[in-house]
Tab-separated table of C-alpha atoms in Angstrom:
chain	number	residue	atom	x	y	z
A	26	MET	CA	0.000	0.000	0.000
A	27	HIS	CA	2.819	2.467	0.686
A	28	ALA	CA	5.214	1.877	-2.183
A	29	CYS	CA	3.952	4.317	-4.796
A	30	ILE	CA	7.160	6.369	-4.721
A	31	GLY	CA	8.973	4.731	-1.863
A	32	ALA	CA	8.145	4.981	1.836
A	33	GLU	CA	4.558	5.924	2.770
A	34	LYS	CA	4.160	8.608	0.178
A	35	MET	CA	1.733	9.036	-2.609
A	36	VAL	CA	-0.474	6.017	-1.999
A	37	ALA	CA	-1.028	7.505	1.447
A	38	ILE	CA	-2.008	10.713	-0.282
A	39	CYS	CA	-4.216	8.722	-2.651
A	40	ASN	CA	-5.873	6.909	0.188
A	41	GLU	CA	-6.012	9.602	2.862
A	42	ARG	CA	-5.864	13.088	1.342
A	43	LEU	CA	-7.982	13.065	-1.748
A	44	ARG	CA	-11.348	11.976	-0.422
A	45	LEU	CA	-14.082	14.368	-1.443
A	46	ALA	CA	-17.547	14.240	-0.003
A	47	ASN	CA	-19.218	14.073	-3.415
A	48	TYR	CA	-17.070	11.211	-4.764
A	49	THR	CA	-16.642	7.690	-3.437
A	50	ILE	CA	-13.195	6.869	-2.098
A	51	SER	CA	-12.816	4.096	-4.648
A	52	VAL	CA	-13.127	6.530	-7.566
A	53	VAL	CA	-10.710	9.016	-5.997
A	54	PHE	CA	-8.203	6.311	-5.118
A	55	LEU	CA	-8.310	4.882	-8.633
A	56	LYS	CA	-7.785	8.247	-10.335
A	57	ILE	CA	-4.940	9.379	-8.122
A	58	LEU	CA	-3.361	5.923	-8.106
A	59	ILE	CA	-3.146	6.264	-11.887
A	60	SER	CA	-1.325	9.549	-11.322
A	61	CYS	CA	1.019	7.891	-8.834
A	62	ASN	CA	1.805	5.126	-11.311
A	63	ILE	CA	2.477	7.705	-14.002
A	64	VAL	CA	5.204	9.267	-11.907
A	65	ALA	CA	6.553	6.068	-10.402
A	66	GLY	CA	6.634	4.137	-13.661
A	67	ALA	CA	7.969	6.743	-16.060
A	68	GLY	CA	11.152	8.721	-16.387
A	69	PHE	CA	11.751	11.907	-14.443
A	70	GLY	CA	8.801	14.171	-15.053
A	71	GLU	CA	7.508	12.000	-17.859
A	72	SER	CA	3.976	10.711	-18.219
A	73	ALA	CA	3.026	7.185	-19.198
A	74	ALA	CA	-0.602	8.130	-19.884
A	75	ALA	CA	-2.092	9.520	-23.066
A	76	ALA	CA	-2.187	13.310	-22.850
A	77	GLN	CA	-5.678	14.792	-22.677
A	78	VAL	CA	-4.463	18.167	-24.007
A	79	PRO	CA	-1.461	19.125	-26.174
A	80	ALA	CA	0.193	21.236	-23.473
A	81	MET	CA	-0.261	23.162	-20.250
A	82	PHE	CA	1.236	26.600	-19.652
A	83	ALA	CA	1.543	27.717	-16.021
A	84	PHE	CA	1.761	31.322	-14.844
A	85	GLY	CA	1.990	32.264	-11.196
A	86	ASP	CA	4.096	32.617	-8.053
A	87	SER	CA	5.951	30.371	-5.600
A	88	LEU	CA	2.943	28.114	-5.103
A	89	ILE	CA	3.626	26.667	-8.555
A	90	ASP	CA	7.190	27.834	-9.334
A	91	VAL	CA	9.278	24.839	-10.473
A	92	GLY	CA	12.649	26.564	-10.471
A	93	ASN	CA	12.511	29.783	-12.500
A	94	ASN	CA	13.980	31.802	-9.646
A	95	ASN	CA	17.053	29.552	-9.648
A	96	PHE	CA	18.153	31.385	-12.779
A	97	ILE	CA	17.550	35.008	-11.757
A	98	SER	CA	18.957	37.312	-9.045
A	99	SER	CA	16.385	36.647	-6.338
A	100	PHE	CA	16.388	35.991	-2.608
A	101	ALA	CA	13.153	34.017	-3.111
A	102	ARG	CA	14.653	30.613	-3.831
A	103	SER	CA	14.160	27.071	-2.607
A	104	ASN	CA	16.816	25.097	-4.458
A	105	TYR	CA	18.263	23.679	-1.254
A	106	TYR	CA	17.551	20.867	1.188
A	107	PRO	CA	15.127	20.153	2.842
A	108	TYR	CA	12.970	21.559	0.030
A	109	GLY	CA	12.407	18.686	-2.352
A	110	ILE	CA	13.058	16.082	0.335
A	111	ASP	CA	10.239	13.972	-1.138
A	112	PHE	CA	10.756	14.953	-4.786
A	113	ARG	CA	12.413	12.428	-7.079
A	114	GLY	CA	14.892	14.999	-8.335
A	115	GLY	CA	15.650	16.473	-4.898
A	116	PRO	CA	15.686	20.256	-4.375
A	117	SER	CA	14.548	21.823	-7.649
A	118	GLY	CA	13.255	25.260	-6.802
A	119	ARG	CA	9.796	23.985	-5.845
A	120	PHE	CA	8.605	25.582	-2.608
A	121	THR	CA	7.409	22.387	-0.982
A	122	ASN	CA	8.644	18.991	0.142
A	123	GLY	CA	7.578	17.238	-3.068
A	124	ARG	CA	5.395	18.082	-6.029
A	125	THR	CA	3.410	21.258	-6.538
A	126	SER	CA	-0.275	21.320	-7.389
A	127	ILE	CA	0.623	22.206	-11.001
A	128	ASP	CA	2.876	19.133	-11.247
A	129	MET	CA	-0.001	16.929	-10.116
A	130	LEU	CA	-2.557	18.642	-12.319
A	131	GLY	CA	-0.282	18.011	-15.271
A	132	ASN	CA	0.054	14.350	-14.266
A	133	LEU	CA	-3.727	14.032	-14.151
A	134	LEU	CA	-3.873	15.446	-17.689
A	135	GLY	CA	-1.275	12.924	-18.835
A	136	LEU	CA	1.465	15.539	-19.238
A	137	PRO	CA	5.096	15.532	-18.069
A	138	TYR	CA	6.324	18.196	-15.662
A	139	ALA	CA	6.380	21.511	-17.494
A	140	PRO	CA	9.970	22.809	-17.460
A	141	ALA	CA	10.935	26.184	-16.018
A	142	PHE	CA	11.041	28.882	-18.682
A	143	ALA	CA	14.306	30.343	-17.337
A	144	ASP	CA	16.161	27.032	-17.546
A	145	PRO	CA	18.535	27.285	-20.535
A	146	ASN	CA	17.553	23.720	-21.478
A	147	THR	CA	13.911	24.721	-21.979
A	148	LYS	CA	13.935	24.806	-25.751
A	149	GLY	CA	13.192	22.635	-28.767
A	150	ASN	CA	11.040	19.591	-28.134
A	151	ARG	CA	11.039	20.275	-24.380
A	152	ILE	CA	8.574	23.142	-24.820
A	153	LEU	CA	6.003	21.186	-26.844
A	154	ARG	CA	4.111	19.802	-23.817
A	155	GLY	CA	4.057	23.123	-21.989
A	156	VAL	CA	6.234	25.555	-20.051
A	157	ASN	CA	6.096	26.869	-16.480
A	158	TYR	CA	6.640	30.637	-16.139
A	159	ALA	CA	5.771	30.960	-12.423
A	160	SER	CA	8.167	32.954	-10.274
A	161	ALA	CA	8.400	33.183	-6.496
A	162	ALA	CA	7.512	36.658	-5.108
A	163	ALA	CA	5.722	37.561	-8.357
A	164	GLY	CA	2.456	39.417	-8.339
A	165	ILE	CA	-0.139	40.929	-10.604
A	166	LEU	CA	1.461	44.314	-9.924
A	167	ASP	CA	4.979	44.777	-11.256
A	168	GLU	CA	6.218	46.270	-7.964
A	169	THR	CA	4.986	43.405	-5.798
A	170	GLY	CA	7.793	41.410	-4.190
A	171	ARG	CA	10.528	43.852	-5.209
A	172	HIS	CA	12.192	43.511	-1.778
A	173	TYR	CA	13.136	39.945	-2.761
A	174	GLY	CA	15.068	41.123	-5.804
A	175	ASP	CA	14.350	39.966	-9.336
A	176	ARG	CA	11.196	38.014	-10.198
A	177	TYR	CA	8.963	37.516	-13.205
A	178	SER	CA	5.803	39.540	-12.591
A	179	LEU	CA	2.582	38.683	-14.402
A	180	SER	CA	3.319	41.108	-17.237
A	181	ARG	CA	6.842	39.708	-17.618
A	182	GLN	CA	5.501	36.146	-17.669
A	183	VAL	CA	3.198	37.084	-20.549
A	184	LEU	CA	6.213	38.438	-22.429
A	185	ASN	CA	8.086	35.227	-21.656
A	186	PHE	CA	5.186	33.254	-23.138
A	187	GLU	CA	5.519	35.325	-26.310
A	188	SER	CA	9.156	34.228	-26.452
A	189	THR	CA	8.051	30.595	-26.245
A	190	LEU	CA	5.457	31.274	-28.920
A	191	ASN	CA	8.134	32.550	-31.269
A	192	GLN	CA	9.953	29.247	-30.863
A	193	LEU	CA	6.779	27.268	-31.452
A	194	ARG	CA	6.111	29.148	-34.693
A	195	THR	CA	9.359	27.816	-36.078
A	196	MET	CA	8.387	24.267	-35.103
A	197	MET	CA	4.846	24.002	-36.495
A	198	GLY	CA	2.725	25.544	-39.223
A	199	GLY	CA	0.242	28.336	-38.601
A	200	THR	CA	-2.881	26.147	-38.666
A	201	ASN	CA	-1.332	23.512	-36.436
A	202	LEU	CA	-0.153	26.164	-33.970
A	203	THR	CA	-3.598	27.739	-33.812
A	204	GLN	CA	-5.204	24.374	-33.018
A	205	TYR	CA	-2.433	23.492	-30.563
A	206	LEU	CA	-2.915	26.713	-28.584
A	207	ALA	CA	-6.705	26.465	-28.662
A	208	LYS	CA	-6.613	22.958	-27.170
A	209	SER	CA	-3.885	23.650	-24.596
A	210	ILE	CA	-4.662	24.809	-21.051
A	211	ALA	CA	-3.313	27.931	-19.357
A	212	VAL	CA	-3.304	27.963	-15.551
A	213	LEU	CA	-2.886	31.335	-13.830
A	214	GLU	CA	-2.382	31.533	-10.074
A	215	PHE	CA	-1.747	35.094	-8.877
A	216	GLY	CA	-2.686	37.511	-6.130
A	217	SER	CA	-1.251	36.069	-2.918
A	218	ASN	CA	1.952	38.116	-3.128
A	219	ASP	CA	0.041	41.271	-3.951
A	220	TYR	CA	-1.280	40.966	-0.421
A	221	ILE	CA	1.401	39.320	1.740
A	222	ASN	CA	4.304	40.939	-0.146
A	223	ASN	CA	2.692	44.287	-0.860
A	224	TYR	CA	-0.618	45.368	0.676
A	225	LEU	CA	-0.061	43.780	4.096
A	226	ILE	CA	3.456	45.133	4.689
A	227	PRO	CA	3.056	48.940	4.717
A	228	PRO	CA	6.629	49.615	5.863
A	229	PHE	CA	7.728	48.464	2.391
A	230	TYR	CA	4.719	49.448	0.238
A	231	ASN	CA	2.216	52.308	0.439
A	232	SER	CA	-0.660	50.497	-1.294
A	233	SER	CA	-2.646	50.049	1.936
A	234	TYR	CA	-2.415	53.812	2.540
A	235	THR	CA	-3.615	54.564	-0.976
A	236	TYR	CA	-6.369	51.976	-1.495
A	237	SER	CA	-9.169	50.518	0.582
A	238	PRO	CA	-9.397	46.713	0.366
A	239	PRO	CA	-12.163	46.808	-2.290
A	240	ALA	CA	-10.309	49.466	-4.303
A	241	PHE	CA	-7.060	47.456	-4.164
A	242	ALA	CA	-8.880	44.318	-5.308
A	243	ASN	CA	-10.374	46.300	-8.181
A	244	LEU	CA	-6.903	47.542	-9.168
A	245	LEU	CA	-5.582	43.971	-9.182
A	246	LEU	CA	-8.503	42.624	-11.189
A	247	ASN	CA	-8.238	45.333	-13.851
A	248	ARG	CA	-4.513	44.644	-14.305
A	249	TYR	CA	-5.168	40.898	-14.265
A	250	ALA	CA	-7.885	41.128	-16.923
A	251	THR	CA	-5.571	43.068	-19.225
A	252	GLN	CA	-2.933	40.331	-19.144
A	253	ILE	CA	-5.470	37.508	-19.433
A	254	LEU	CA	-6.825	39.133	-22.587
A	255	ALA	CA	-3.274	39.516	-23.875
A	256	LEU	CA	-2.810	35.744	-23.558
A	257	HIS	CA	-6.145	35.246	-25.292
A	258	SER	CA	-5.040	37.495	-28.158
A	259	LEU	CA	-1.944	35.290	-28.540
A	260	GLY	CA	-4.149	32.258	-29.192
A	261	LEU	CA	-4.833	30.566	-25.847
A	262	ARG	CA	-8.480	29.610	-25.346
A	263	LYS	CA	-8.691	27.494	-22.170
A	264	PHE	CA	-7.969	29.269	-18.899
A	265	MET	CA	-7.956	28.163	-15.262
A	266	LEU	CA	-7.845	31.249	-13.018
A	267	VAL	CA	-7.075	30.231	-9.439
A	268	GLY	CA	-8.293	32.409	-6.577
A	269	ILE	CA	-6.383	33.248	-3.411
A	270	GLY	CA	-6.481	30.843	-0.472
A	271	PRO	CA	-7.098	31.905	3.156
A	272	LEU	CA	-3.800	33.722	3.684
A	273	GLY	CA	-4.776	34.587	7.241
A	274	CYS	CA	-4.347	30.909	8.099
A	275	ILE	CA	-0.808	30.350	6.816
A	276	PRO	CA	1.854	29.916	9.529
A	277	ASN	CA	3.476	33.235	8.620
A	278	GLN	CA	0.277	35.121	9.442
A	279	ARG	CA	-0.600	33.021	12.488
A	280	ALA	CA	2.890	33.789	13.828
A	281	SER	CA	2.387	37.538	13.437
A	282	GLY	CA	0.720	37.843	16.843
A	283	ARG	CA	-2.408	39.344	15.291
A	284	ALA	CA	-4.476	36.186	15.740
A	285	GLN	CA	-5.921	34.702	18.881
A	286	PRO	CA	-4.403	31.333	19.827
A	287	GLY	CA	-5.759	28.611	17.563
A	288	ARG	CA	-7.340	31.063	15.143
A	289	CYS	CA	-6.478	32.510	11.762
A	290	VAL	CA	-5.980	36.239	11.215
A	291	ASP	CA	-9.592	36.888	10.343
A	292	ASN	CA	-9.224	40.424	9.016
A	293	VAL	CA	-6.654	39.244	6.441
A	294	ASN	CA	-9.061	36.602	5.176
A	295	GLN	CA	-11.859	39.152	5.037
A	296	ILE	CA	-9.753	41.497	2.888
A	297	LEU	CA	-9.391	38.744	0.268
A	298	GLY	CA	-13.136	38.444	-0.280
A	299	SER	CA	-13.288	41.356	-2.718
A	300	PHE	CA	-10.598	39.826	-4.912
A	301	ASN	CA	-11.968	36.283	-4.998
A	302	GLN	CA	-15.545	37.381	-5.579
A	303	GLY	CA	-14.367	39.776	-8.255
A	304	LEU	CA	-12.303	37.086	-9.982
A	305	ARG	CA	-15.295	34.753	-10.106
A	306	SER	CA	-17.379	37.572	-11.598
A	307	LEU	CA	-14.591	38.279	-14.084
A	308	VAL	CA	-14.741	34.647	-15.211
A	309	THR	CA	-18.456	35.000	-15.889
A	310	GLN	CA	-17.848	38.204	-17.845
A	311	LEU	CA	-14.999	36.717	-19.874
A	312	ASN	CA	-17.064	33.669	-20.796
A	313	SER	CA	-19.890	35.935	-21.931
A	314	ASN	CA	-17.632	38.169	-24.012
A	315	HIS	CA	-15.484	35.433	-25.565
A	316	PRO	CA	-17.738	32.553	-26.684
A	317	GLY	CA	-14.886	30.763	-28.450
A	318	ALA	CA	-12.952	30.398	-25.201
A	319	ILE	CA	-13.569	28.948	-21.730
A	320	PHE	CA	-12.509	30.569	-18.470
A	321	VAL	CA	-12.689	28.649	-15.180
A	322	TYR	CA	-12.480	29.975	-11.621
A	323	GLY	CA	-10.563	27.781	-9.191
A	324	ASN	CA	-11.887	28.202	-5.659
A	325	ALA	CA	-8.648	27.792	-3.709
A	326	TYR	CA	-10.163	29.574	-0.719
A	327	GLY	CA	-12.967	27.025	-0.489
A	328	ALA	CA	-10.678	24.026	-0.983
A	329	PHE	CA	-8.211	25.185	1.667
A	330	GLY	CA	-11.083	26.165	3.940
A	331	ASP	CA	-12.524	22.669	3.705
A	332	ILE	CA	-9.195	21.171	4.788
A	333	LEU	CA	-8.926	23.635	7.679
A	334	ASN	CA	-12.468	22.914	8.842
A	335	ASN	CA	-12.287	19.135	8.316
A	336	PRO	CA	-8.623	18.153	8.577
A	337	ALA	CA	-9.272	14.605	9.777
A	338	SER	CA	-11.325	13.903	6.653
A	339	TYR	CA	-8.128	14.354	4.639
A	340	GLY	CA	-5.816	12.662	7.117
A	341	PHE	CA	-4.231	15.870	8.408
A	342	THR	CA	-3.448	16.305	12.087
A	343	VAL	CA	-1.482	19.589	11.974
A	344	ILE	CA	-2.981	22.632	10.254
A	345	ASP	CA	-1.680	25.585	12.271
A	346	ARG	CA	2.098	25.334	11.977
A	347	ALA	CA	4.733	24.567	9.399
A	348	CYS	CA	6.571	21.293	8.961
A	349	CYS	CA	9.798	23.260	8.456
A	350	GLY	CA	10.361	26.642	10.062
A	351	ILE	CA	11.396	28.520	13.188
A	352	GLY	CA	9.532	30.405	15.899
A	353	ARG	CA	5.845	30.684	16.732
A	354	ASN	CA	3.829	28.266	14.600
A	355	GLN	CA	7.163	27.451	12.916
A	356	GLY	CA	6.220	30.429	10.776
A	357	GLN	CA	8.278	33.397	11.972
A	358	ILE	CA	11.297	32.313	9.940
A	359	THR	CA	10.690	30.049	6.979
A	360	CYS	CA	12.535	26.812	6.165
A	361	LEU	CA	16.302	27.446	6.163
A	362	PRO	CA	19.020	25.418	4.420
A	363	PHE	CA	19.573	22.029	6.046
A	364	ALA	CA	16.886	22.577	8.666
A	365	VAL	CA	15.359	19.387	10.047
A	366	PRO	CA	11.721	19.143	8.927
A	367	CYS	CA	8.954	17.164	10.585
A	368	SER	CA	9.015	13.443	9.892
A	369	ASN	CA	5.245	13.007	9.433
A	370	ARG	CA	4.940	15.369	6.478
A	371	ASN	CA	1.789	13.755	5.105
A	372	GLN	CA	-0.032	14.840	8.260
A	373	TYR	CA	0.907	18.511	7.889
A	374	MET	CA	-1.077	20.952	5.778
A	375	PHE	CA	1.797	23.466	5.539
A	376	TRP	CA	5.367	22.735	4.557
A	377	ASP	CA	6.893	26.116	5.458
A	378	ALA	CA	5.701	29.534	6.584
A	379	PHE	CA	3.850	30.171	3.320
A	380	HIS	CA	3.383	27.014	1.249
A	381	PRO	CA	1.378	23.768	1.409
A	382	THR	CA	2.883	20.316	1.675
A	383	GLU	CA	2.757	17.905	-1.230
A	384	ALA	CA	-0.149	16.218	0.541
A	385	ALA	CA	-2.182	19.439	0.575
A	386	ASN	CA	-1.184	20.169	-3.020
A	387	ALA	CA	-2.630	16.788	-3.983
A	388	VAL	CA	-6.027	17.819	-2.615
A	389	LEU	CA	-5.954	21.082	-4.546
A	390	ALA	CA	-4.965	19.398	-7.804
A	391	TRP	CA	-7.645	16.771	-7.507
A	392	ARG	CA	-10.393	19.258	-6.725
A	393	ALA	CA	-9.357	21.485	-9.637
A	394	PHE	CA	-9.291	18.497	-11.962
A	395	ASN	CA	-12.468	16.713	-10.955
A	396	GLY	CA	-14.317	18.864	-8.444
A	397	PRO	CA	-17.907	20.160	-8.548
A	398	PRO	CA	-18.800	23.732	-9.601
A	399	SER	CA	-18.177	24.935	-6.036
A	400	ASP	CA	-14.497	24.009	-6.592
A	401	SER	CA	-14.123	24.820	-10.306
A	402	TYR	CA	-16.668	27.149	-11.883
A	403	PRO	CA	-18.380	26.693	-14.284
A	404	ILE	CA	-16.619	23.411	-15.156
A	405	ASN	CA	-13.568	21.544	-13.891
A	406	VAL	CA	-10.248	21.003	-15.649
A	407	GLN	CA	-11.105	17.479	-16.759
A	408	GLN	CA	-14.282	18.738	-18.416
A	409	MET	CA	-12.398	21.654	-19.957
A	410	SER	CA	-9.838	19.253	-21.441
A	411	LEU	CA	-12.610	17.511	-23.378
A	412	LEU	CA	-13.773	20.680	-25.132
């Protein structure tokens, strides 16, 4: 039972983490076991299953970064142990102990791991199944995360996609490229840093002095919509737009002293409501205005909230502190090089001060792929792949 990728790893996730109330455990176990076998039975990052889409292109921040920041001048890096302690390739620049949610979502679609755009080896045939542009500390706003040094903001990631597109044009004819892009899936996961590395740290940024929470959310959504439409104009037609999770519940925020013992920082979570509600409304508007495309809202807040409210249902026993970190809630200082992490990582929701464990990422990937409209609106990723 526990030999999917060595010691009690992914089968435990299959069997314990990915149970959803509206699916029987047998269906969930079968689907995720297939994903486990894909990774265990194929080469590094390769998929043994038939791909359901030509490619997946990922845009976002450290939640789905697979190593882009390794190649730029940034303090926001995770290419050291114990990051990657449960990943087949070891430390890779992923901000978790194992795979990210985007890795698992790709596996479920039958795709190999999308390589980091900034890796010099990401060229030629390696780009045909998709590319990952996500960058730790990146935000919707260009200035977000600047105190960490260089990073690829949303607008820069769109430009980087154009660079990939120029390569693809030399590899396939115009008609084939148009069909390839229309069938591929773009996943965008932004917004968290615009709050925790901008709006919520006024000593470094003045945005909270300038904008009320609703006005700041509106600013983010307007900038976001512009870049989403830019990607649409370049030929992409299938979009998964992931909302922001309950940031007030991450160890970093719990350790701030602004929350009562055992509680999240409620006012932080409340601030996020305007953005998430606005993003869902934006999805409805985009679908109405662009009938040849499909836009999906991923309810990360609801998925994380379900784990926080029902941890035992997913096999979690620790939801309020990090597996690797220092200080209150192991969240005051994030996971440092060669720190000793917890041994029971599959029972922890959070890996470090900011990021989920592989086990929590598995829940998010599964719910995005096969969840009901409350998780993925108006359809899920599996349904979108069939269009």
